[in-house]
mmCIF file of C-alpha atoms and ligand atoms in Angstrom:
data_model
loop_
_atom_site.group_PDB
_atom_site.id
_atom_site.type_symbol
_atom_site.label_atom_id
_atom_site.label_comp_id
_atom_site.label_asym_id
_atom_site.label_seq_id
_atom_site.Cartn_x
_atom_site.Cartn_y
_atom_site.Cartn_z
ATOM 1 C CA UNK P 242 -11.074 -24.757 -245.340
ATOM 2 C CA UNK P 243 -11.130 -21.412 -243.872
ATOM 3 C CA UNK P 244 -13.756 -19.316 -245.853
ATOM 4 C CA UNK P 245 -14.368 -15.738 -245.536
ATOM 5 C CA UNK P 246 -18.339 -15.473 -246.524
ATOM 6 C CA UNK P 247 -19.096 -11.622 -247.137
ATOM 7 C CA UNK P 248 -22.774 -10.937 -246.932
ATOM 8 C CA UNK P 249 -23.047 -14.087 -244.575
ATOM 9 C CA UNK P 250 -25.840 -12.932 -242.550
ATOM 10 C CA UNK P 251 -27.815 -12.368 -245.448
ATOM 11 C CA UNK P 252 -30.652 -14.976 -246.857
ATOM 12 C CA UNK P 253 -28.090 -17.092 -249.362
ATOM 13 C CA UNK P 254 -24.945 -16.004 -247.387
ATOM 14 C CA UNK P 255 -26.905 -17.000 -244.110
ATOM 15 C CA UNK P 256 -27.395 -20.045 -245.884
ATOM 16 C CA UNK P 257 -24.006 -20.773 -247.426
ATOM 17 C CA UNK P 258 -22.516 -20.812 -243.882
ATOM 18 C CA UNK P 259 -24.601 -23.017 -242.341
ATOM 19 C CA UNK P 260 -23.404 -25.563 -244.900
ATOM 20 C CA UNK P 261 -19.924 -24.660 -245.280
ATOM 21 C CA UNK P 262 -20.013 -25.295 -241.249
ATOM 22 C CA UNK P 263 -22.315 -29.046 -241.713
ATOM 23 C CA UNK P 264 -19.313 -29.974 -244.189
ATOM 24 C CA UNK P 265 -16.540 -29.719 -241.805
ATOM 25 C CA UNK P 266 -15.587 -26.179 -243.301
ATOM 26 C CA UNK P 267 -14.661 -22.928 -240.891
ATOM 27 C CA UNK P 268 -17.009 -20.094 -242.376
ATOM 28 C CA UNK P 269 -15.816 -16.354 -241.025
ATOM 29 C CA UNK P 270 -18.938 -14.044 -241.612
ATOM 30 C CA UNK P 271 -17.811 -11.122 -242.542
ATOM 31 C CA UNK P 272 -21.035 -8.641 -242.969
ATOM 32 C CA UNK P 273 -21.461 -4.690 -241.582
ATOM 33 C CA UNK P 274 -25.228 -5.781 -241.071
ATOM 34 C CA UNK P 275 -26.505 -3.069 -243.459
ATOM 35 C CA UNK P 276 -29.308 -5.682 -244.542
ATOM 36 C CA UNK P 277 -28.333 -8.604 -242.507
ATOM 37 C CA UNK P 278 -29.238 -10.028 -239.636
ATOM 38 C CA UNK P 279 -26.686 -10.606 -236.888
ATOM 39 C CA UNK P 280 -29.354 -13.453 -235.875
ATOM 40 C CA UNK P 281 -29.052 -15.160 -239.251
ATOM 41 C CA UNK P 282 -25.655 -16.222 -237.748
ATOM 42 C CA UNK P 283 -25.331 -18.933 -235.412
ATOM 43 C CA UNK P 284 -22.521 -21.816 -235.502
ATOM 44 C CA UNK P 285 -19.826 -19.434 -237.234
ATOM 45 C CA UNK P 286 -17.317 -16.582 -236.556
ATOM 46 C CA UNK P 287 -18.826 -12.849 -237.157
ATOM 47 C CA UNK P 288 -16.830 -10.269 -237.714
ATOM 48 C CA UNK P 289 -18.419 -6.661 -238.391
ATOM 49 C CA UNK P 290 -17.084 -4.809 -241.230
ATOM 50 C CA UNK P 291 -16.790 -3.691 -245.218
ATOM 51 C CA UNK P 292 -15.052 -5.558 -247.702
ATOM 52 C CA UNK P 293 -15.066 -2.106 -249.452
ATOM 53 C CA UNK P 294 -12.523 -1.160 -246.710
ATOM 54 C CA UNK P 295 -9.032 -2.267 -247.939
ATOM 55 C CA UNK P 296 -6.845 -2.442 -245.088
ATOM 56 C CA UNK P 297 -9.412 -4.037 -242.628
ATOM 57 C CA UNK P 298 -10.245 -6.685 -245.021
ATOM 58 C CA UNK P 299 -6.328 -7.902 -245.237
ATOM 59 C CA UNK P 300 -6.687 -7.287 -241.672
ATOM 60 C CA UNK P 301 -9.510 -9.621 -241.371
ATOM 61 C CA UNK P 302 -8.043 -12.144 -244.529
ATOM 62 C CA UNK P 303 -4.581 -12.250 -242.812
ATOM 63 C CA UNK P 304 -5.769 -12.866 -239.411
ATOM 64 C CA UNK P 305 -8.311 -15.710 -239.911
ATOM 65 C CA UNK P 306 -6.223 -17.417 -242.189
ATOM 66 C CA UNK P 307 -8.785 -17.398 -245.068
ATOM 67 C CA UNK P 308 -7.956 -19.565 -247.516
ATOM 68 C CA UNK P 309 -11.015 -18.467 -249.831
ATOM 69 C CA UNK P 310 -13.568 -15.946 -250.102
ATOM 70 C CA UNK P 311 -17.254 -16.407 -251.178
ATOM 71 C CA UNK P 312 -18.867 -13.254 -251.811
ATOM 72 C CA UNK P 313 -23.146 -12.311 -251.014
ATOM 73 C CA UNK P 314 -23.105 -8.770 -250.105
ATOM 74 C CA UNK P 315 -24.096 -7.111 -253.331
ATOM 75 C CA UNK P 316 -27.094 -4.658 -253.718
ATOM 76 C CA UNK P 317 -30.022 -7.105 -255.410
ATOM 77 C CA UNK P 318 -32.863 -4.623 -256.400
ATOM 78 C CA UNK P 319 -33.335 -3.868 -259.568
ATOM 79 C CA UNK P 320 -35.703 -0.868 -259.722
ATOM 80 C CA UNK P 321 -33.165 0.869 -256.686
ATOM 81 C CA UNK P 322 -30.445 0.078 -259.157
ATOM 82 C CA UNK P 323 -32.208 2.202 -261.865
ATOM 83 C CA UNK P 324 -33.067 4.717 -259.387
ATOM 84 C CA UNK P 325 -29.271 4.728 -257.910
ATOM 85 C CA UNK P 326 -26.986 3.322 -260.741
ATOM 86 C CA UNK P 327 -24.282 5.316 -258.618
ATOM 87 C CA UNK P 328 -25.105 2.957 -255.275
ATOM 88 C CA UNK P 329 -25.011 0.387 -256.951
ATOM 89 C CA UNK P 330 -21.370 0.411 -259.003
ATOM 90 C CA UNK P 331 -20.095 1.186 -255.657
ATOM 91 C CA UNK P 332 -21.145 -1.328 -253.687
ATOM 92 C CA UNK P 333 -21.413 -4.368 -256.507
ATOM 93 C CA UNK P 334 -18.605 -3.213 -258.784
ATOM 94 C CA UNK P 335 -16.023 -0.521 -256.683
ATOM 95 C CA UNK P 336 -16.168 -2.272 -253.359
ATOM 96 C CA UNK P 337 -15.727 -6.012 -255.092
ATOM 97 C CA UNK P 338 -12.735 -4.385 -256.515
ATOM 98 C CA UNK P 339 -11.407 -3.137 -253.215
ATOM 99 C CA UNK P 340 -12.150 -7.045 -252.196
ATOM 100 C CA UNK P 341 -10.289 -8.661 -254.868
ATOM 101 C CA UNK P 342 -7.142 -6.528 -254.480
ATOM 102 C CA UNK P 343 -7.551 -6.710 -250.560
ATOM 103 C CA UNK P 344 -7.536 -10.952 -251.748
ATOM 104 C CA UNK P 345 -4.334 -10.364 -254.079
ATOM 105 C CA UNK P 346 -2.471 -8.162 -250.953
ATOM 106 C CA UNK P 347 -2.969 -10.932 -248.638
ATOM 107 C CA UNK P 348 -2.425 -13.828 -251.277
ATOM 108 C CA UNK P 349 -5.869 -15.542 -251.387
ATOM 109 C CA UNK P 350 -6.525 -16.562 -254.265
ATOM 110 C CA UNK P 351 -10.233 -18.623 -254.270
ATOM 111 C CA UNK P 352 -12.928 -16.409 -254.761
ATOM 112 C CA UNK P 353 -16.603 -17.908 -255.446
ATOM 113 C CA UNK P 354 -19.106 -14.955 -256.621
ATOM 114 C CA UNK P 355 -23.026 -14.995 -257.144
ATOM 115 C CA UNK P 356 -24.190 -13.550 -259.952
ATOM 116 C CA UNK P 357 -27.549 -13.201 -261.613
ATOM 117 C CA UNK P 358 -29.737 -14.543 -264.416
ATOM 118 C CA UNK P 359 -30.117 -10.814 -265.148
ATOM 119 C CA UNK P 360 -26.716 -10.621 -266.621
ATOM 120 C CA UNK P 361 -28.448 -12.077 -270.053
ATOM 121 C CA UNK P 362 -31.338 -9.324 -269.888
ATOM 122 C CA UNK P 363 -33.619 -10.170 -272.574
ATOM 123 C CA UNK P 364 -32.193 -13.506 -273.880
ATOM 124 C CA UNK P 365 -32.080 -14.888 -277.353
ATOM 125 C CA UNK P 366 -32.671 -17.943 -276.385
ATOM 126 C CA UNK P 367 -34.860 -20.251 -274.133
ATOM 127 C CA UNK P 368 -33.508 -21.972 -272.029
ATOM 128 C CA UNK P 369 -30.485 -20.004 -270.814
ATOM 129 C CA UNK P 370 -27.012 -21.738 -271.331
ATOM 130 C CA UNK P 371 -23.906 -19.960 -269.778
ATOM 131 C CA UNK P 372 -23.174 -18.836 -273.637
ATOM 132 C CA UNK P 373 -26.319 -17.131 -274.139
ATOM 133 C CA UNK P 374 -25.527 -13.534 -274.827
ATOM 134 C CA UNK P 375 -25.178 -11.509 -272.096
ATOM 135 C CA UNK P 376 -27.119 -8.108 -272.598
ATOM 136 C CA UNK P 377 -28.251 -6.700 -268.536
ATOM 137 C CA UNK P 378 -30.928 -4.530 -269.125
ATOM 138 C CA UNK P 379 -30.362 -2.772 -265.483
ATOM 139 C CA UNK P 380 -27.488 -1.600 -263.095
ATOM 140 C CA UNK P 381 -28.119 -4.725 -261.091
ATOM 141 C CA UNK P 382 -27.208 -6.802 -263.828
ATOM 142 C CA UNK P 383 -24.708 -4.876 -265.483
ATOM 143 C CA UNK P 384 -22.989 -4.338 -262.416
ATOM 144 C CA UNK P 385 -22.849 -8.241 -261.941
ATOM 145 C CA UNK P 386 -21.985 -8.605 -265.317
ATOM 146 C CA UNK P 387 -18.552 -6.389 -264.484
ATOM 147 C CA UNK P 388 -17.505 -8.148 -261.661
ATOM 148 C CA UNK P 389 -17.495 -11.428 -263.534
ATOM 149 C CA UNK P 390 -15.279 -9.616 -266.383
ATOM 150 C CA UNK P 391 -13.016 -8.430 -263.847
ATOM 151 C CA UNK P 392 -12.626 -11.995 -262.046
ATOM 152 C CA UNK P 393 -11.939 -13.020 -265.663
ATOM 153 C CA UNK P 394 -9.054 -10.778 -266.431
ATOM 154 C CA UNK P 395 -8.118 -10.890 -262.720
ATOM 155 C CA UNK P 396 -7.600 -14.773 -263.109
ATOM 156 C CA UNK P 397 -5.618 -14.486 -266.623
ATOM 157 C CA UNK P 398 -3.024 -12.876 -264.296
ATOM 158 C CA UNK P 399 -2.729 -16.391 -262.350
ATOM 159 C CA UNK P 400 -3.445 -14.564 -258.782
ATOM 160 C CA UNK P 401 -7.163 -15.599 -259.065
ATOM 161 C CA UNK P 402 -9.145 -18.586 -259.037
ATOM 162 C CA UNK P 403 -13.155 -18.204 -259.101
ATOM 163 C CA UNK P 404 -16.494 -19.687 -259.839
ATOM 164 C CA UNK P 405 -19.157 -17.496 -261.192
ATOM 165 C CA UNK P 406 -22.546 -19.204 -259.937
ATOM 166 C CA UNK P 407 -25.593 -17.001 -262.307
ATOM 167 C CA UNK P 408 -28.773 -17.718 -259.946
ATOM 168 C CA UNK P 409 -32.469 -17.943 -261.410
ATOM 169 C CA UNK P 410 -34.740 -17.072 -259.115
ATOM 170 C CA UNK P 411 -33.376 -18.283 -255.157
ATOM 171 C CA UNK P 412 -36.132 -18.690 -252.924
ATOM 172 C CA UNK P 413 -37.377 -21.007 -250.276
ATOM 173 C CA UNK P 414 -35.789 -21.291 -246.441
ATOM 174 C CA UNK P 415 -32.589 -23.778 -245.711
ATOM 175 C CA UNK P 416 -31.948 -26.005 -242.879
ATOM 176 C CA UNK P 417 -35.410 -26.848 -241.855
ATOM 177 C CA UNK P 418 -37.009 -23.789 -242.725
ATOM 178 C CA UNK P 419 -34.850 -22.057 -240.003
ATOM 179 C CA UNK P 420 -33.001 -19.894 -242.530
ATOM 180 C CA UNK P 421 -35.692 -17.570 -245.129
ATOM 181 C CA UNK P 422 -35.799 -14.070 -246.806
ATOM 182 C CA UNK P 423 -36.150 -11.630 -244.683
ATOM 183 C CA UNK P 424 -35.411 -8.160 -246.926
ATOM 184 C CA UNK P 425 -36.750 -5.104 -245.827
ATOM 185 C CA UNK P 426 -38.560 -3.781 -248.216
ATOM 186 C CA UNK P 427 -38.967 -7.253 -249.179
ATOM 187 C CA UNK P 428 -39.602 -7.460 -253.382
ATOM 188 C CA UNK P 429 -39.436 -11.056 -254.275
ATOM 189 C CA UNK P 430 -42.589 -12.537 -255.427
ATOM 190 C CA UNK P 431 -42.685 -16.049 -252.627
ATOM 191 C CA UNK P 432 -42.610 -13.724 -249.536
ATOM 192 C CA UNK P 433 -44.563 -11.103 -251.296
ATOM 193 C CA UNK P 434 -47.730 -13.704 -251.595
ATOM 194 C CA UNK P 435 -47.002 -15.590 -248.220
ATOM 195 C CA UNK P 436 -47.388 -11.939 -246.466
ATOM 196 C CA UNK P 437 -50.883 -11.680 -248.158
ATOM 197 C CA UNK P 438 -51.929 -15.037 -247.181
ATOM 198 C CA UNK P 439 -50.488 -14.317 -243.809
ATOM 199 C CA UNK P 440 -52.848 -11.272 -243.703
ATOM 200 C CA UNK P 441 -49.675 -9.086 -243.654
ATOM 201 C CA UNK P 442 -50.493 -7.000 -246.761
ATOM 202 C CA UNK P 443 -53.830 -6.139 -248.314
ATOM 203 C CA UNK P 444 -52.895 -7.984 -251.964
ATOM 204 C CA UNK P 445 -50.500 -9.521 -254.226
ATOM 205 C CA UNK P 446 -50.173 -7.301 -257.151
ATOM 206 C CA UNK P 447 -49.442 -9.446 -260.673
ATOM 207 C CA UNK P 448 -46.824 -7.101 -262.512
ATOM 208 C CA UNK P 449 -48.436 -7.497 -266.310
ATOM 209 C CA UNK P 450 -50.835 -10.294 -267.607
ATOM 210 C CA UNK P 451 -50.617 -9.767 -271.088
ATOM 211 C CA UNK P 452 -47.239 -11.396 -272.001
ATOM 212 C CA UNK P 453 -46.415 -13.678 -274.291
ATOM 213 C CA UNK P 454 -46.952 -16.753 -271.705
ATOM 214 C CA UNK P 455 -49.326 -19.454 -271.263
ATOM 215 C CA UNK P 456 -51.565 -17.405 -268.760
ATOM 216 C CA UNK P 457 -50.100 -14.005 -269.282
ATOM 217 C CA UNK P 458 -48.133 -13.669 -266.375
ATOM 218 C CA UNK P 459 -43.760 -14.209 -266.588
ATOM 219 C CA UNK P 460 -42.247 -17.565 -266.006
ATOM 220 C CA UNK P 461 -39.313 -17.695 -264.086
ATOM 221 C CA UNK P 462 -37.294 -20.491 -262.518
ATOM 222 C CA UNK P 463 -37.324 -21.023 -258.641
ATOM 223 C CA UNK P 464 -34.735 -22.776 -256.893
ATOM 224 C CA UNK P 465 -34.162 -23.821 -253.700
ATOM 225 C CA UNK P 466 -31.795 -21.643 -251.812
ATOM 226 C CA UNK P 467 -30.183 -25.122 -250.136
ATOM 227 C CA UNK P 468 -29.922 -26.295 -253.491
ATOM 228 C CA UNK P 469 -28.076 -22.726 -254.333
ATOM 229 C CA UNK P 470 -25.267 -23.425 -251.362
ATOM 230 C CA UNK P 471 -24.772 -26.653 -252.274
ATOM 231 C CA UNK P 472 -23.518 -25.911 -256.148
ATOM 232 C CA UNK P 473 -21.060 -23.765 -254.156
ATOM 233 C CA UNK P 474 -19.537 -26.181 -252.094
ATOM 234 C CA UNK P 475 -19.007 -28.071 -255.031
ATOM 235 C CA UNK P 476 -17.721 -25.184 -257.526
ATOM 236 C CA UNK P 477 -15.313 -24.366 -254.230
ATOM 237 C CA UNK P 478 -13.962 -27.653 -254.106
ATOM 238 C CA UNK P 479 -13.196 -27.594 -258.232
ATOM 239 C CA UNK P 480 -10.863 -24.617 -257.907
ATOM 240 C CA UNK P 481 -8.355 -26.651 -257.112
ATOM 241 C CA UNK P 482 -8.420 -28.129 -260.660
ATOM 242 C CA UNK P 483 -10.226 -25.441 -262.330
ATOM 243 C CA UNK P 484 -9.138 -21.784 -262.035
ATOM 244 C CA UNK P 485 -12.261 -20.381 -264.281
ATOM 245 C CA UNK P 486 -15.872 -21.800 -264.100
ATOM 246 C CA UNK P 487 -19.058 -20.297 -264.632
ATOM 247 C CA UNK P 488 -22.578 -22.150 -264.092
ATOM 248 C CA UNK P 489 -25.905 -21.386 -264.387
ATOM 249 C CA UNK P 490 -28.532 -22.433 -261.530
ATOM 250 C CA UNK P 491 -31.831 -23.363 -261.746
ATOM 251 C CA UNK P 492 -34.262 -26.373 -262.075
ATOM 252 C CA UNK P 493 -35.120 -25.651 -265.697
ATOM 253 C CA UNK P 494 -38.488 -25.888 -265.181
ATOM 254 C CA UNK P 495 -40.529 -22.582 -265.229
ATOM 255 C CA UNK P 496 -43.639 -21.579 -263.407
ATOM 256 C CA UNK P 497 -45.845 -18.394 -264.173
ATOM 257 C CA UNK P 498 -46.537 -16.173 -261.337
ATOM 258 C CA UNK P 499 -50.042 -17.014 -261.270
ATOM 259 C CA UNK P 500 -49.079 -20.821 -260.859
ATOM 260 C CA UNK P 501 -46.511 -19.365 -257.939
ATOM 261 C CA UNK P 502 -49.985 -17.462 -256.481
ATOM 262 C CA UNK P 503 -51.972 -20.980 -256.426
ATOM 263 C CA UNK P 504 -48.912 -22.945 -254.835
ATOM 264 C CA UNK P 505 -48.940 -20.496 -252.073
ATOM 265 C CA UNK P 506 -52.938 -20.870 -251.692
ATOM 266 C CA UNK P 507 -52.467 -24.731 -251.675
ATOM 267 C CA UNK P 508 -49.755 -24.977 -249.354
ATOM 268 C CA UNK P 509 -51.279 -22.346 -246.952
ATOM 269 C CA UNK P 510 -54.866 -23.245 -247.347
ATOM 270 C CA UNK P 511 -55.353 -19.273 -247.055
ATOM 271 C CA UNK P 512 -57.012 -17.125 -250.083
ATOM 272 C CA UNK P 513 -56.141 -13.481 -250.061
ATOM 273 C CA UNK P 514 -57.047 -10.961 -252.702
ATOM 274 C CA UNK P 515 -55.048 -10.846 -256.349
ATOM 275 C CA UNK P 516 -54.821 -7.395 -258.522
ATOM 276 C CA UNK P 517 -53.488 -7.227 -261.427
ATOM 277 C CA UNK P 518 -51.488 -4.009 -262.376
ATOM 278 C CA UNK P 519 -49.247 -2.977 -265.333
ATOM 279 C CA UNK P 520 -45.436 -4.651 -266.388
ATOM 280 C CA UNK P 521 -42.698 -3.912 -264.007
ATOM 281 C CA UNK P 522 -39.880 -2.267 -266.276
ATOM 282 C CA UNK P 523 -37.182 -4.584 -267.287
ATOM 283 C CA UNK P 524 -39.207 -7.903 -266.616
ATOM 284 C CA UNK P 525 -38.158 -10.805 -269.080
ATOM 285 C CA UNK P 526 -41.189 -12.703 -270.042
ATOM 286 C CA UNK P 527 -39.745 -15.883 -269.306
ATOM 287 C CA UNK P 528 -36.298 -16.808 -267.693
ATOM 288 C CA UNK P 529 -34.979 -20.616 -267.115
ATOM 289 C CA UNK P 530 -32.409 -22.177 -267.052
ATOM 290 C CA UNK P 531 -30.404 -24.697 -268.882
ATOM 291 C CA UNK P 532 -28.249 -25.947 -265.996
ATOM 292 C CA UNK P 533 -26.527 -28.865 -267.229
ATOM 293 C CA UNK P 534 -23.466 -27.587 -267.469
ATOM 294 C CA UNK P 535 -23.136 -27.381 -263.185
ATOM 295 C CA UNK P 536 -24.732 -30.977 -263.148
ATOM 296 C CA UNK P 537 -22.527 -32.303 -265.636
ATOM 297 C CA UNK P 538 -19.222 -31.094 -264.050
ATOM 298 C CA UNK P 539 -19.887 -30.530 -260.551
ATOM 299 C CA UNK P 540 -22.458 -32.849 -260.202
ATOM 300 C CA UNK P 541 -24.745 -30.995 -258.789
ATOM 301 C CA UNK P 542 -28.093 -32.470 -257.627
ATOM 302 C CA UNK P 543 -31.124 -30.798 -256.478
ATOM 303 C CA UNK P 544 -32.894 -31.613 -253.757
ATOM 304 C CA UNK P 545 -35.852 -29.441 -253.748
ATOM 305 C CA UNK P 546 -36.783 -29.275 -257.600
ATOM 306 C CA UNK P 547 -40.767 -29.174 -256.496
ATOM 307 C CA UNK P 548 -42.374 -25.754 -255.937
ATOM 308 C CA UNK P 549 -44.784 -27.027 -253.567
ATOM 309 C CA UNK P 550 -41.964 -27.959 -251.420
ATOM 310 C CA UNK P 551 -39.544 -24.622 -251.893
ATOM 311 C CA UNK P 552 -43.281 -22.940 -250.632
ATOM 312 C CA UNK P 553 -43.516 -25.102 -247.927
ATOM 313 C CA UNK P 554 -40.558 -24.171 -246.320
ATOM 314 C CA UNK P 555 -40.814 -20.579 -246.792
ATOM 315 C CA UNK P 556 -44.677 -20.878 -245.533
ATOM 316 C CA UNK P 557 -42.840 -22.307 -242.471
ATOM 317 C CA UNK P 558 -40.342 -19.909 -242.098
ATOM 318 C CA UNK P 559 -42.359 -16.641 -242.643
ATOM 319 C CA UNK P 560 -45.215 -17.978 -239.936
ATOM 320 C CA UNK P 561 -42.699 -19.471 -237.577
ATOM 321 C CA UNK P 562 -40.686 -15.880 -237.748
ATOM 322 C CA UNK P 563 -43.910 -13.361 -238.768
ATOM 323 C CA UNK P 564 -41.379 -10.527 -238.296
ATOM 324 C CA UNK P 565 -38.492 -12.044 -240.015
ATOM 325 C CA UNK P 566 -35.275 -11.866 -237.511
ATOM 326 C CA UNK P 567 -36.678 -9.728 -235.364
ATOM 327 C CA UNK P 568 -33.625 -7.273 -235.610
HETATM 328 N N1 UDP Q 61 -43.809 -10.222 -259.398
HETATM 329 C C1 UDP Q 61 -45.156 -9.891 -259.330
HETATM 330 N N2 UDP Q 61 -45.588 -9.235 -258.216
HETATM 331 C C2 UDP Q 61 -44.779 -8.889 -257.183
HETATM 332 C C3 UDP Q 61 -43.414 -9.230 -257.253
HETATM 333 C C4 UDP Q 61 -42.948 -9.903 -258.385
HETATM 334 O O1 UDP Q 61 -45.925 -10.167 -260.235
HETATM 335 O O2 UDP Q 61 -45.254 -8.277 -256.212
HETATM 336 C C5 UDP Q 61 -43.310 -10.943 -260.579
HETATM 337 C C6 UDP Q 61 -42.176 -10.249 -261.285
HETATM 338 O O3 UDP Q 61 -42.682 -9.335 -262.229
HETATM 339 C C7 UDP Q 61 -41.441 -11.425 -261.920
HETATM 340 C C8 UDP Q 61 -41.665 -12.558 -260.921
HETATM 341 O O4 UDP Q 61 -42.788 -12.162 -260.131
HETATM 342 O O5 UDP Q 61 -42.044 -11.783 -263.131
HETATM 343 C C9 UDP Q 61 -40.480 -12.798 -260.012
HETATM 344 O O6 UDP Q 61 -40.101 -11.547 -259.472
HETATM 345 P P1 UDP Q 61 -39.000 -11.410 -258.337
HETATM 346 O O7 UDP Q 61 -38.885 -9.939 -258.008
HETATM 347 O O8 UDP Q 61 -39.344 -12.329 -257.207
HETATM 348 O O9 UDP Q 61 -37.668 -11.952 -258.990
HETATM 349 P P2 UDP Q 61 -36.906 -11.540 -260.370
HETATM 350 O O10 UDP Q 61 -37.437 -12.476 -261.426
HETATM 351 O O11 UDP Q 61 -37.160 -10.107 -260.635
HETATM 352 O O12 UDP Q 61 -35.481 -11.841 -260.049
#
C-alpha cells in the first residue's frame, strides 16, 4: 500500500516507516523537518512540506497515489501546550483538519492517528480501558482528544476510515537500536536519565515523591516504540473491515520512575546523581493500560514487554548517536 506517513522523520513516525517499508509497504514521508530529522529517513520517499497546507497536500496525496495516511506530526509537550494552548490547536487540531479535508478532496479515505493516554487525564479507573472517561487535563490532550471526535463524525459521513491508537508511554529505539528519541529539548524521562548516566546533564530530577505509589514516585507504562508500529500495521490492515477502531497501547504493567532510574543504572553500569524536586503540574499518579482490546482484535503481540530491554536499546542508541541525528 502506498502510505503517506506525516511526521515520518520523527522518533515513532521514523519508526513506523521503517516497518511499513520491511512489510512490503511504500511509505511517502511527508515531514517540513520542524523537529525531525531528515537523517531519521533512509529506505523511503521524503517529501518536504505541511499537511496544514491544503493544496500541496492533494498535491502530494494525488501524485503519490496514497492510498492511506498515518499521521505523527502533532506537538507532544505538555507544559508548551499550557504555555501555548494557541500552538497547539493549530498544529494538532486546525492543521489535522486541513489534512483530513485535503484526504476527502483527493478521495483517501484510510487515516491511522496516534493519540495519547492523556486524553483520559486523571482516570477513574486503573487500568485504562478505551471506555474509561476521557477528561485531558492539558491542551496536549484535549487537542488529541478533538481530533479523534472529528475522525469520528468525519467517518459517520462514510468518506473516512481510521484507527485511533492512545499510546502509554513510547520509548525505547526500533530496528536495532538504529532508530531513538532524539527531541530537542528532550522531556521524556528514558533519555532524560540515559543523558545523566552518559555524563550529559548534571542530574535526573524526580518530579514529586510523595504520591500515592509504592515508592512515591508515578507509575507509568513503557512500551516499546517497535511494539507501537507494529499495532499500526495491524489496525491499517483492519480498515478494510472496520471503518472505526480505537485501541489502547501499552504492556499493562507499570513501573515507578525510581524503578525506571535503577533500570537505567543496571543496564548502563553508570551512577549519576538523583534530586528530587516538587510534582510536575498535570502528572497522573499512575497511568497503565488495559490493552486487551488491540490484542484481542488485532492480535497484537509485544515483543519488548521487559524494561530492561526497551533501556537497552535506547542505552545503545543514545551512546552510539551522543548527539542524536546530528542535524
Ligand atoms: N519525570 C521525572 N523527571 C523528568 C522527566 C519525567 O520524574 O525529568 C516523570 C514524570 O513526572 C512522569 C514520568 O517521569 O511521572 C514520565 O514522564 P514523561 O515526560 O517521560 O512521559 P509522560 O508520562 O508525561 O507522558
Amino acid at each position: 500500500m502506498k502510505v503517506l506517513v506525516c511526521g515520518g522523520a520523527g522518533y515513532i513516525g521514523s519508526n513506523m516507516t521503517e516497518l511499513l517499508s520491511r512489510h512490503g509497504h511504500s511509505p511517502v514521508v511527508f515531514d517540513n523537518l520542524s523537529k525531525g530529522h531528515r537523517a531519521a529517513v533512509q529506505k523511503a520517499e521524503f517529501v518536504q512540506g505541511d499537511f496544514g497546507d491544503f493544496d500541496f497536500t492533494i498535491e502530494v496525496l494525488k501524485k503519490h497515489k496514497i492510498e492511506a495516511v498515518m499521521h505523527f506530526a502533532a506537538f507532544i509537550e505538555v507544559g508548551e501546550s499550557v504555555d501555548q494552548p494557541l500552538r497547539y490547536y493549530d498544529n494538532n487540531v486546525s492543521k489535522t483538519r486541513t489534512l483530513l479535508a485535503a484526504m476527502e478532496a483527493a478521495g483517501v479515505q484510510k487515516f491511522v492517528f496516534s493519540s495519547t493516554a492523556a486524553v483520559y487525564g486523571m482516570p477513574d479507573q486503573i487500568p485504562i480501558t478505551e471506555d474509561t472517561t476521557k477528561c485531558p487535563i492539558n491542551p496536549y490532550g484535549e487537542t488529541k482528544w478533538a481530533v479523534e471526535r472529528m475522525c469520528h463524525f468525519q467517518s459517520q459521513t462514510g468518506r473516512l476510515r481510521y484507527a485511533v491508537l492512545r499510546y502509554f508511554n513510547a520509548c525505547g529505539a526500533g530496528f536495532n537500536a538504529t532508530r531513538g528519541e532524539d527531541h530537542k529539548p528532550e522531556s521524556h524521562l528514558i533519555p532524560l536519565i540515559i543523558q545523566a548516566a552518559m555524563g550529559k546533564r548534571d542530574n535526573i530530577k524526580i518530579f514529586g515523591s510523595d504520591y500515592p505509589t509504592p515508592d512515591g514516585t508515578c507509575v507509568r507504562d513503557y512500551i516499546h516504540v517497535e511494539d507501537l508500529a507494529k499495532a499500526h500495521l495491524l489496525a491499517l490492515a483492519r480498515l478494510d473491515s472496520e471503518a472505526q477502531q480505537v485501541y489502547n497501547l501499552g504492556n499493562g504493567k507499570g513501573y515507578t520512575v525510581r524503578q525506571v532510574i535503577d533500570c537505567v543504572r543496571k543496564v548502563s553500569g553508570k551512577e549519576f546523581k538523583v534530586v528530587e524536586v516538587g510534582r510536575r503540574p498535570g502528572d497522573p499518579p499512575v497511568l497503565t493500560a488495559d490493552a486487551s482490546k488491540a490484542r484481542n482484535i488485532l492480535g497484537w503481540k509485544t515483543d519488548y514487554p521487559e524494561l530492561e530491554k526497551i533501556v537497552e536499546s535506547a542505552w545503545t542508541f543514545h551512546t552510539a548517536n551522543p548527539n542524536g541525528y546530528n542535524d
